[in-house]
Amino acid sequence: MNFASDTTAPAHPDVLQAVLAANDGAAPSYGADRWTKKAQQALSAVFETEDIAVTFVNSGTAANALALSVLCPPDGAILCHENAHINRDERGAPEFYTHGGKLHLLAGAHDLITVGAMTPVLADMDRHFVHETPVDVLSLSQLSEAGTAYTREDVKALCALAHNADMRTHMDGARLANALVSTGCSPADMTWRAGVDVLSFGFTKNGALGAEAIILFGEQAKRLGALEARRKRGGHMPPKQRFVAAQVLAMLQGGLWLDLAGQANKAAQVLAEGFVNAGASLQHPVHGNEVFVCLRDGQAEALRKAGAQFYDWPDGSARFVTCWNTTLDDVQAALRVLS
Ligand SMILES: Cc1ncc(COP(=O)(O)O)c(C=O)c1O
């Protein structure tokens, strides 16, 4: 009954196998190895374009902060949801890596940014007024911090608005796999074809040991040199990068990443339905592997007493996260406590 976080899950055996297989003699360091090349090619196939540049890091925070650092100048700003991970949970890493870029916060139900919330900010902005901090980047989290997914149409509309205002766009895809499975959208359609310029693409929560890709699409691919310089300077260029790339290859192999996200999403759906049947109410729609629920009196205590792990959320709900290895038996065990 571990519903604490998808970062508490073990790594998938195929990932461990791939790391062991890559542990074969000497290999060029700092990304010049053949696993890195193959993982870049595999990502190019997944996103159906050759027009990308890819690099790898170990944490989602590093991916976000480095990605944003190539998009936002020190005197610029990043438009994001007020509950975005980059605002609430990264200890100022985006501001640190951009050398001072500000976060401009937007409210929005279920932690989603809307065209309606973004339009007045852009209408009020005067890029030529020296006292104002212009917003240069839009950052969307997919899934959002409330476990909700933007549709492809949402992403398209928000990115179009940003591009029309001369901004660039970033997606925090720490749980992109879960969003793709629940929306039935392809990786390409949800990202660059919808206007995303730079993607932080997470594998760790989905079953890797520790592997995240930063993907620069189209025009932004030209910024790879700048990104690599920052990756080195920021201490995020693993000397034995082959082991990170090997994890990504294992996750992509045969669509494992989507299968694992599908398992986690399914477990979350069953859990959410069970909560509702037990009289609790959902705080947000469940689009992926996170369930935010307002439990009835005594239910949280009963679950904890039975050994269930989950977090109390600042908004008063309880957060349950399912993982690639959460079984329906785990879910039923929790629901039996409430029956
Ligand atoms: C939406 C989102 N983005 C980024 C991250 C950062 O990942 P990491 O903990 O690997 O730095 C997380 C982690 O929980 C997250 O939930």
mmCIF file of C-alpha atoms and ligand atoms in Angstrom:
data_model
loop_
_atom_site.group_PDB
_atom_site.id
_atom_site.type_symbol
_atom_site.label_atom_id
_atom_site.label_comp_id
_atom_site.label_asym_id
_atom_site.label_seq_id
_atom_site.Cartn_x
_atom_site.Cartn_y
_atom_site.Cartn_z
ATOM 1 C CA MET A 1 0.000 0.000 0.000
ATOM 2 C CA ASN A 2 2.746 2.404 -0.970
ATOM 3 C CA PHE A 3 1.079 5.443 -2.513
ATOM 4 C CA ALA A 4 3.643 7.970 -1.287
ATOM 5 C CA SER A 5 5.266 8.856 -4.618
ATOM 6 C CA ASP A 6 6.365 7.376 -7.910
ATOM 7 C CA THR A 7 9.915 8.297 -6.902
ATOM 8 C CA THR A 8 9.733 5.624 -4.170
ATOM 9 C CA ALA A 9 9.235 2.849 -6.741
ATOM 10 C CA PRO A 10 12.031 0.471 -7.648
ATOM 11 C CA ALA A 11 13.598 0.521 -11.105
ATOM 12 C CA HIS A 12 12.165 -1.831 -13.714
ATOM 13 C CA PRO A 13 14.253 -5.030 -14.169
ATOM 14 C CA ASP A 14 14.765 -4.282 -17.898
ATOM 15 C CA VAL A 15 16.412 -0.999 -16.937
ATOM 16 C CA LEU A 16 18.765 -2.758 -14.526
ATOM 17 C CA GLN A 17 19.517 -5.377 -17.177
ATOM 18 C CA ALA A 18 20.359 -2.648 -19.685
ATOM 19 C CA VAL A 19 22.707 -0.955 -17.218
ATOM 20 C CA LEU A 20 24.454 -4.293 -16.596
ATOM 21 C CA ALA A 21 24.764 -4.895 -20.329
ATOM 22 C CA ALA A 22 26.310 -1.450 -20.783
ATOM 23 C CA ASN A 23 28.888 -2.319 -18.117
ATOM 24 C CA ASP A 24 31.143 -3.818 -20.742
ATOM 25 C CA GLY A 25 34.697 -2.561 -20.835
ATOM 26 C CA ALA A 26 35.752 0.978 -21.640
ATOM 27 C CA ALA A 27 33.539 3.461 -23.442
ATOM 28 C CA PRO A 28 34.021 7.119 -24.403
ATOM 29 C CA SER A 29 32.899 9.466 -21.628
ATOM 30 C CA TYR A 30 30.711 12.599 -21.279
ATOM 31 C CA GLY A 31 28.151 11.515 -23.862
ATOM 32 C CA ALA A 32 30.474 10.432 -26.665
ATOM 33 C CA ASP A 33 29.452 6.792 -26.136
ATOM 34 C CA ARG A 34 27.333 4.641 -28.453
ATOM 35 C CA TRP A 35 24.434 4.296 -25.976
ATOM 36 C CA THR A 36 23.959 8.057 -25.965
ATOM 37 C CA LYS A 37 23.912 8.113 -29.771
ATOM 38 C CA LYS A 38 21.395 5.261 -29.900
ATOM 39 C CA ALA A 39 19.170 6.864 -27.256
ATOM 40 C CA GLN A 40 19.197 10.131 -29.219
ATOM 41 C CA GLN A 41 18.191 8.237 -32.361
ATOM 42 C CA ALA A 42 15.481 6.347 -30.479
ATOM 43 C CA LEU A 43 14.045 9.625 -29.168
ATOM 44 C CA SER A 44 14.123 11.053 -32.667
ATOM 45 C CA ALA A 45 12.003 8.072 -33.775
ATOM 46 C CA VAL A 46 9.600 8.418 -30.818
ATOM 47 C CA PHE A 47 9.048 12.109 -31.636
ATOM 48 C CA GLU A 48 8.921 11.451 -35.393
ATOM 49 C CA THR A 49 11.457 14.125 -36.279
ATOM 50 C CA GLU A 50 15.135 14.452 -37.072
ATOM 51 C CA ASP A 51 14.957 18.097 -36.157
ATOM 52 C CA ILE A 52 15.799 17.670 -32.463
ATOM 53 C CA ALA A 53 18.785 17.860 -30.140
ATOM 54 C CA VAL A 54 18.859 15.717 -27.005
ATOM 55 C CA THR A 55 20.881 15.588 -23.836
ATOM 56 C CA PHE A 56 20.507 13.706 -20.549
ATOM 57 C CA VAL A 57 20.565 14.438 -16.817
ATOM 58 C CA ASN A 58 19.725 12.545 -13.642
ATOM 59 C CA SER A 59 16.944 14.600 -12.087
ATOM 60 C CA GLY A 60 13.805 16.382 -13.187
ATOM 61 C CA THR A 61 14.881 19.531 -11.387
ATOM 62 C CA ALA A 62 18.119 19.627 -13.374
ATOM 63 C CA ALA A 63 16.202 19.031 -16.602
ATOM 64 C CA ASN A 64 13.776 21.875 -15.889
ATOM 65 C CA ALA A 65 16.360 24.366 -14.661
ATOM 66 C CA LEU A 66 18.774 23.716 -17.528
ATOM 67 C CA ALA A 67 16.013 23.727 -20.144
ATOM 68 C CA LEU A 68 14.677 27.037 -18.847
ATOM 69 C CA SER A 69 18.170 28.509 -18.670
ATOM 70 C CA VAL A 70 18.531 28.340 -22.454
ATOM 71 C CA LEU A 71 15.103 29.890 -22.989
ATOM 72 C CA CYS A 72 14.958 32.719 -20.456
ATOM 73 C CA PRO A 73 17.494 35.558 -20.149
ATOM 74 C CA PRO A 74 18.551 36.788 -16.675
ATOM 75 C CA ASP A 75 16.280 39.843 -16.997
ATOM 76 C CA GLY A 76 13.286 37.898 -18.310
ATOM 77 C CA ALA A 77 10.456 35.878 -16.783
ATOM 78 C CA ILE A 78 8.838 32.463 -17.068
ATOM 79 C CA LEU A 79 5.060 32.217 -17.012
ATOM 80 C CA CYS A 80 3.934 29.156 -15.039
ATOM 81 C CA HIS A 81 1.141 27.932 -12.797
ATOM 82 C CA GLU A 82 1.463 29.049 -9.182
ATOM 83 C CA ASN A 83 1.611 25.400 -8.094
ATOM 84 C CA ALA A 84 4.142 24.389 -10.745
ATOM 85 C CA HIS A 85 6.983 22.216 -9.519
ATOM 86 C CA ILE A 86 9.429 24.827 -10.845
ATOM 87 C CA ASN A 87 7.846 27.343 -8.459
ATOM 88 C CA ARG A 88 7.043 25.295 -5.367
ATOM 89 C CA ASP A 89 9.485 22.444 -5.242
ATOM 90 C CA GLU A 90 12.828 23.265 -6.842
ATOM 91 C CA ARG A 91 14.421 25.555 -4.267
ATOM 92 C CA GLY A 92 14.828 28.370 -6.785
ATOM 93 C CA ALA A 93 16.753 26.213 -9.284
ATOM 94 C CA PRO A 94 15.150 27.880 -12.350
ATOM 95 C CA GLU A 95 16.008 31.344 -11.005
ATOM 96 C CA PHE A 96 19.519 30.123 -10.118
ATOM 97 C CA TYR A 97 20.231 28.543 -13.510
ATOM 98 C CA THR A 98 18.779 31.464 -15.467
ATOM 99 C CA HIS A 99 20.945 33.794 -13.343
ATOM 100 C CA GLY A 100 17.937 35.715 -12.095
ATOM 101 C CA GLY A 101 14.995 34.992 -14.413
ATOM 102 C CA LYS A 102 11.707 35.584 -12.549
ATOM 103 C CA LEU A 103 8.741 33.250 -12.305
ATOM 104 C CA HIS A 104 5.479 34.975 -13.201
ATOM 105 C CA LEU A 105 2.682 32.989 -11.562
ATOM 106 C CA LEU A 106 -0.806 32.245 -12.866
ATOM 107 C CA ALA A 107 -3.774 30.758 -11.016
ATOM 108 C CA GLY A 108 -6.029 28.149 -12.604
ATOM 109 C CA ALA A 109 -8.358 25.333 -11.563
ATOM 110 C CA HIS A 110 -6.798 21.874 -11.256
ATOM 111 C CA ASP A 111 -3.359 23.447 -11.672
ATOM 112 C CA LEU A 112 -3.895 24.044 -15.386
ATOM 113 C CA ILE A 113 -3.085 27.288 -17.184
ATOM 114 C CA THR A 114 -5.840 28.563 -19.464
ATOM 115 C CA VAL A 115 -5.901 30.925 -22.424
ATOM 116 C CA GLY A 116 -8.190 33.128 -20.308
ATOM 117 C CA ALA A 117 -5.584 33.465 -17.558
ATOM 118 C CA MET A 118 -2.720 34.080 -19.949
ATOM 119 C CA THR A 119 -4.352 36.616 -22.278
ATOM 120 C CA PRO A 120 -4.530 39.623 -19.876
ATOM 121 C CA VAL A 121 -0.910 39.133 -18.786
ATOM 122 C CA LEU A 122 0.241 39.324 -22.384
ATOM 123 C CA ALA A 123 -2.099 42.196 -23.196
ATOM 124 C CA ASP A 124 -0.669 44.241 -20.292
ATOM 125 C CA MET A 125 2.947 43.505 -21.152
ATOM 126 C CA ASP A 126 5.139 46.190 -22.687
ATOM 127 C CA ARG A 127 8.463 44.647 -23.717
ATOM 128 C CA HIS A 128 9.941 48.092 -24.374
ATOM 129 C CA PHE A 129 9.181 49.544 -20.949
ATOM 130 C CA VAL A 130 12.492 49.249 -19.149
ATOM 131 C CA HIS A 131 10.975 48.928 -15.659
ATOM 132 C CA GLU A 132 8.934 45.854 -16.549
ATOM 133 C CA THR A 133 10.136 42.249 -16.568
ATOM 134 C CA PRO A 134 8.923 40.769 -19.869
ATOM 135 C CA VAL A 135 7.675 37.171 -19.894
ATOM 136 C CA ASP A 136 9.895 35.249 -22.281
ATOM 137 C CA VAL A 137 8.861 31.676 -21.641
ATOM 138 C CA LEU A 138 5.683 29.707 -20.994
ATOM 139 C CA SER A 139 6.199 26.540 -18.932
ATOM 140 C CA LEU A 140 3.454 23.883 -18.794
ATOM 141 C CA SER A 141 3.555 20.779 -16.576
ATOM 142 C CA GLN A 142 2.259 17.589 -18.171
ATOM 143 C CA LEU A 143 0.839 16.024 -15.944
ATOM 144 C CA SER A 144 0.162 19.078 -13.842
ATOM 145 C CA GLU A 145 0.888 19.099 -10.118
ATOM 146 C CA ALA A 146 -2.779 18.201 -9.561
ATOM 147 C CA GLY A 147 -2.370 15.095 -11.713
ATOM 148 C CA THR A 148 -4.395 16.594 -14.566
ATOM 149 C CA ALA A 149 -3.456 16.550 -18.238
ATOM 150 C CA TYR A 150 -3.605 19.257 -20.863
ATOM 151 C CA THR A 151 -5.210 18.064 -24.089
ATOM 152 C CA ARG A 152 -3.279 18.510 -27.306
ATOM 153 C CA GLU A 153 -5.693 21.333 -28.223
ATOM 154 C CA ASP A 154 -4.952 23.086 -24.893
ATOM 155 C CA VAL A 155 -1.198 22.866 -25.496
ATOM 156 C CA LYS A 156 -1.615 24.089 -29.057
ATOM 157 C CA ALA A 157 -3.715 27.104 -28.051
ATOM 158 C CA LEU A 158 -1.406 28.096 -25.169
ATOM 159 C CA CYS A 159 1.771 27.704 -27.225
ATOM 160 C CA ALA A 160 0.265 29.716 -30.102
ATOM 161 C CA LEU A 161 -0.569 32.515 -27.694
ATOM 162 C CA ALA A 162 2.986 32.434 -26.337
ATOM 163 C CA HIS A 163 4.624 32.400 -29.756
ATOM 164 C CA ASN A 164 2.430 35.286 -30.917
ATOM 165 C CA ALA A 165 3.792 37.250 -27.964
ATOM 166 C CA ASP A 166 7.367 36.435 -29.025
ATOM 167 C CA MET A 167 7.816 33.906 -26.211
ATOM 168 C CA ARG A 168 9.292 30.420 -26.198
ATOM 169 C CA THR A 169 7.652 27.361 -24.671
ATOM 170 C CA HIS A 170 8.752 24.642 -22.254
ATOM 171 C CA MET A 171 6.997 21.489 -21.071
ATOM 172 C CA ASP A 172 7.854 19.859 -17.749
ATOM 173 C CA GLY A 173 7.158 16.298 -18.835
ATOM 174 C CA ALA A 174 8.114 14.556 -15.606
ATOM 175 C CA ARG A 175 4.947 12.469 -16.142
ATOM 176 C CA LEU A 176 4.509 12.935 -19.890
ATOM 177 C CA ALA A 177 4.058 9.176 -20.382
ATOM 178 C CA ASN A 178 1.042 9.146 -18.061
ATOM 179 C CA ALA A 179 -0.488 12.112 -19.891
ATOM 180 C CA LEU A 180 0.038 10.505 -23.304
ATOM 181 C CA VAL A 181 -1.579 7.263 -22.221
ATOM 182 C CA SER A 182 -4.599 9.014 -20.737
ATOM 183 C CA THR A 183 -5.141 11.407 -23.656
ATOM 184 C CA GLY A 184 -4.282 8.849 -26.348
ATOM 185 C CA CYS A 185 -2.088 11.475 -27.998
ATOM 186 C CA SER A 186 1.242 10.756 -29.717
ATOM 187 C CA PRO A 187 4.489 12.186 -28.291
ATOM 188 C CA ALA A 188 4.962 14.368 -31.384
ATOM 189 C CA ASP A 189 1.398 15.685 -31.375
ATOM 190 C CA MET A 190 1.540 16.590 -27.678
ATOM 191 C CA THR A 191 4.890 18.388 -27.975
ATOM 192 C CA TRP A 192 6.561 19.996 -30.985
ATOM 193 C CA ARG A 193 3.561 19.702 -33.315
ATOM 194 C CA ALA A 194 1.527 21.541 -30.657
ATOM 195 C CA GLY A 195 4.214 24.224 -30.331
ATOM 196 C CA VAL A 196 6.468 23.001 -27.506
ATOM 197 C CA ASP A 197 10.039 24.241 -28.055
ATOM 198 C CA VAL A 198 11.842 22.454 -25.242
ATOM 199 C CA LEU A 199 10.797 19.377 -23.273
ATOM 200 C CA SER A 200 11.981 17.956 -19.955
ATOM 201 C CA PHE A 201 11.175 14.301 -20.545
ATOM 202 C CA GLY A 202 11.061 12.181 -17.394
ATOM 203 C CA PHE A 203 11.842 8.479 -17.143
ATOM 204 C CA THR A 204 12.699 8.181 -13.447
ATOM 205 C CA LYS A 205 9.165 8.263 -12.040
ATOM 206 C CA ASN A 206 8.093 5.874 -14.788
ATOM 207 C CA GLY A 207 10.590 3.082 -13.989
ATOM 208 C CA ALA A 208 14.176 4.211 -14.649
ATOM 209 C CA LEU A 209 16.899 4.359 -11.993
ATOM 210 C CA GLY A 210 17.561 8.020 -12.691
ATOM 211 C CA ALA A 211 17.280 9.323 -16.256
ATOM 212 C CA GLU A 212 15.706 12.430 -17.755
ATOM 213 C CA ALA A 213 16.105 13.789 -21.274
ATOM 214 C CA ILE A 214 16.123 17.438 -22.305
ATOM 215 C CA ILE A 215 14.847 17.741 -25.869
ATOM 216 C CA LEU A 216 15.243 20.861 -27.981
ATOM 217 C CA PHE A 217 12.861 20.883 -30.946
ATOM 218 C CA GLY A 218 13.202 22.654 -34.302
ATOM 219 C CA GLU A 219 14.875 26.070 -34.126
ATOM 220 C CA GLN A 220 15.808 25.514 -30.476
ATOM 221 C CA ALA A 221 18.016 22.554 -31.482
ATOM 222 C CA LYS A 222 20.590 25.199 -32.383
ATOM 223 C CA ARG A 223 20.885 25.966 -28.652
ATOM 224 C CA LEU A 224 22.429 22.559 -27.893
ATOM 225 C CA GLY A 225 25.910 24.069 -27.532
ATOM 226 C CA ALA A 226 24.629 26.570 -24.982
ATOM 227 C CA LEU A 227 22.738 23.820 -23.152
ATOM 228 C CA GLU A 228 25.776 21.550 -23.040
ATOM 229 C CA ALA A 229 27.935 24.371 -21.680
ATOM 230 C CA ARG A 230 25.396 24.971 -18.913
ATOM 231 C CA ARG A 231 25.058 21.253 -18.236
ATOM 232 C CA LYS A 232 28.819 21.040 -17.691
ATOM 233 C CA ARG A 233 29.073 24.269 -15.723
ATOM 234 C CA GLY A 234 26.104 23.291 -13.581
ATOM 235 C CA GLY A 235 27.624 19.913 -12.729
ATOM 236 C CA HIS A 236 25.107 17.813 -14.626
ATOM 237 C CA MET A 237 27.280 16.150 -17.266
ATOM 238 C CA PRO A 238 27.711 12.550 -16.051
ATOM 239 C CA PRO A 239 31.167 11.226 -17.013
ATOM 240 C CA LYS A 240 29.734 7.707 -17.484
ATOM 241 C CA GLN A 241 26.710 8.889 -19.389
ATOM 242 C CA ARG A 242 26.356 5.524 -21.131
ATOM 243 C CA PHE A 243 24.553 4.241 -18.019
ATOM 244 C CA VAL A 244 21.958 7.025 -18.194
ATOM 245 C CA ALA A 245 21.435 6.543 -21.926
ATOM 246 C CA ALA A 246 21.164 2.758 -21.481
ATOM 247 C CA GLN A 247 18.245 3.332 -19.101
ATOM 248 C CA VAL A 248 16.455 5.521 -21.639
ATOM 249 C CA LEU A 249 16.968 2.891 -24.344
ATOM 250 C CA ALA A 250 15.514 0.188 -22.106
ATOM 251 C CA MET A 251 12.488 2.329 -21.285
ATOM 252 C CA LEU A 252 11.817 3.080 -24.969
ATOM 253 C CA GLN A 253 12.400 -0.499 -26.105
ATOM 254 C CA GLY A 254 9.109 -2.016 -27.279
ATOM 255 C CA GLY A 255 7.131 0.873 -25.771
ATOM 256 C CA LEU A 256 7.891 -0.179 -22.176
ATOM 257 C CA TRP A 257 7.562 3.441 -21.015
ATOM 258 C CA LEU A 258 3.962 3.610 -22.215
ATOM 259 C CA ASP A 259 3.074 0.158 -20.872
ATOM 260 C CA LEU A 260 4.371 1.103 -17.419
ATOM 261 C CA ALA A 261 2.504 4.405 -17.442
ATOM 262 C CA GLY A 262 -0.625 2.517 -18.507
ATOM 263 C CA GLN A 263 -0.318 0.180 -15.508
ATOM 264 C CA ALA A 264 0.118 3.093 -13.111
ATOM 265 C CA ASN A 265 -2.811 4.989 -14.665
ATOM 266 C CA LYS A 266 -5.078 1.950 -14.455
ATOM 267 C CA ALA A 267 -4.265 1.465 -10.761
ATOM 268 C CA ALA A 268 -5.051 5.153 -10.126
ATOM 269 C CA GLN A 269 -8.417 4.873 -11.897
ATOM 270 C CA VAL A 270 -9.451 1.846 -9.839
ATOM 271 C CA LEU A 271 -8.289 3.543 -6.652
ATOM 272 C CA ALA A 272 -10.208 6.723 -7.477
ATOM 273 C CA GLU A 273 -13.409 4.813 -8.278
ATOM 274 C CA GLY A 274 -13.062 2.884 -5.024
ATOM 275 C CA PHE A 275 -12.634 6.091 -3.031
ATOM 276 C CA VAL A 276 -15.771 7.566 -4.575
ATOM 277 C CA ASN A 277 -17.706 4.360 -3.855
ATOM 278 C CA ALA A 278 -16.541 4.646 -0.239
ATOM 279 C CA GLY A 279 -18.065 8.120 0.010
ATOM 280 C CA ALA A 280 -14.913 10.212 -0.464
ATOM 281 C CA SER A 281 -14.736 12.962 -3.084
ATOM 282 C CA LEU A 282 -12.065 13.665 -5.667
ATOM 283 C CA GLN A 283 -10.349 17.029 -5.470
ATOM 284 C CA HIS A 284 -9.230 16.888 -9.114
ATOM 285 C CA PRO A 285 -10.084 14.736 -12.131
ATOM 286 C CA VAL A 286 -7.749 11.735 -12.351
ATOM 287 C CA HIS A 287 -5.933 11.848 -15.686
ATOM 288 C CA GLY A 288 -2.813 9.908 -14.779
ATOM 289 C CA ASN A 289 -1.234 8.189 -11.805
ATOM 290 C CA GLU A 290 -2.149 10.668 -9.058
ATOM 291 C CA VAL A 291 -5.327 10.733 -7.011
ATOM 292 C CA PHE A 292 -6.130 13.751 -4.832
ATOM 293 C CA VAL A 293 -8.999 12.840 -2.584
ATOM 294 C CA CYS A 294 -10.946 14.398 0.279
ATOM 295 C CA LEU A 295 -11.402 11.416 2.559
ATOM 296 C CA ARG A 296 -14.261 11.172 5.033
ATOM 297 C CA ASP A 297 -13.722 11.398 8.767
ATOM 298 C CA GLY A 298 -11.625 8.525 10.046
ATOM 299 C CA GLN A 299 -10.705 7.151 6.615
ATOM 300 C CA ALA A 300 -7.172 8.572 6.543
ATOM 301 C CA GLU A 301 -6.479 7.247 10.037
ATOM 302 C CA ALA A 302 -7.840 3.811 9.148
ATOM 303 C CA LEU A 303 -5.710 3.649 6.020
ATOM 304 C CA ARG A 304 -2.559 4.711 7.868
ATOM 305 C CA LYS A 305 -3.259 2.251 10.659
ATOM 306 C CA ALA A 306 -3.466 -0.503 8.041
ATOM 307 C CA GLY A 307 -0.063 0.567 6.687
ATOM 308 C CA ALA A 308 -1.010 2.705 3.678
ATOM 309 C CA GLN A 309 1.438 5.451 2.775
ATOM 310 C CA PHE A 310 0.280 8.710 1.225
ATOM 311 C CA TYR A 311 0.741 12.439 1.755
ATOM 312 C CA ASP A 312 -1.545 15.066 3.222
ATOM 313 C CA TRP A 313 -1.660 17.830 0.613
ATOM 314 C CA PRO A 314 -1.585 21.574 1.478
ATOM 315 C CA ASP A 315 -5.076 22.052 -0.044
ATOM 316 C CA GLY A 316 -6.559 19.683 2.566
ATOM 317 C CA SER A 317 -6.815 16.640 0.301
ATOM 318 C CA ALA A 318 -4.732 13.463 0.499
ATOM 319 C CA ARG A 319 -2.419 12.564 -2.388
ATOM 320 C CA PHE A 320 -2.119 8.952 -3.529
ATOM 321 C CA VAL A 321 0.401 8.211 -6.287
ATOM 322 C CA THR A 322 0.467 4.903 -8.119
ATOM 323 C CA CYS A 323 3.647 3.544 -9.709
ATOM 324 C CA TRP A 324 4.610 1.244 -12.555
ATOM 325 C CA ASN A 325 4.683 -1.655 -10.057
ATOM 326 C CA THR A 326 1.445 -0.867 -8.176
ATOM 327 C CA THR A 327 -0.766 -3.927 -8.500
ATOM 328 C CA LEU A 328 -4.539 -4.055 -8.428
ATOM 329 C CA ASP A 329 -4.093 -6.175 -5.270
ATOM 330 C CA ASP A 330 -2.318 -3.186 -3.629
ATOM 331 C CA VAL A 331 -5.245 -1.003 -4.610
ATOM 332 C CA GLN A 332 -7.862 -3.502 -3.418
ATOM 333 C CA ALA A 333 -6.024 -3.868 -0.110
ATOM 334 C CA ALA A 334 -6.386 -0.115 0.474
ATOM 335 C CA LEU A 335 -10.009 -0.073 -0.605
ATOM 336 C CA ARG A 336 -10.887 -3.017 1.660
ATOM 337 C CA VAL A 337 -9.875 -0.843 4.621
ATOM 338 C CA LEU A 338 -12.657 1.578 3.669
ATOM 339 C CA SER A 339 -15.360 -1.010 2.991
HETATM 340 C C1 LIG B 1 5.966 17.776 -12.139
HETATM 341 C C2 LIG B 1 7.366 17.536 -11.645
HETATM 342 N N1 LIG B 1 8.396 18.113 -12.285
HETATM 343 C C3 LIG B 1 9.661 17.934 -11.900
HETATM 344 C C4 LIG B 1 9.972 17.135 -10.812
HETATM 345 C C5 LIG B 1 11.406 17.079 -10.371
HETATM 346 O O1 LIG B 1 11.984 15.839 -10.374
HETATM 347 P P1 LIG B 1 13.208 15.489 -9.416
HETATM 348 O O2 LIG B 1 12.642 15.151 -8.089
HETATM 349 O O3 LIG B 1 13.808 14.314 -10.146
HETATM 350 O O4 LIG B 1 14.154 16.629 -9.370
HETATM 351 C C6 LIG B 1 8.946 16.498 -10.115
HETATM 352 C C7 LIG B 1 9.235 15.660 -8.934
HETATM 353 O O5 LIG B 1 8.419 15.318 -8.133
HETATM 354 C C8 LIG B 1 7.600 16.727 -10.529
HETATM 355 O O6 LIG B 1 6.568 16.154 -9.885
#
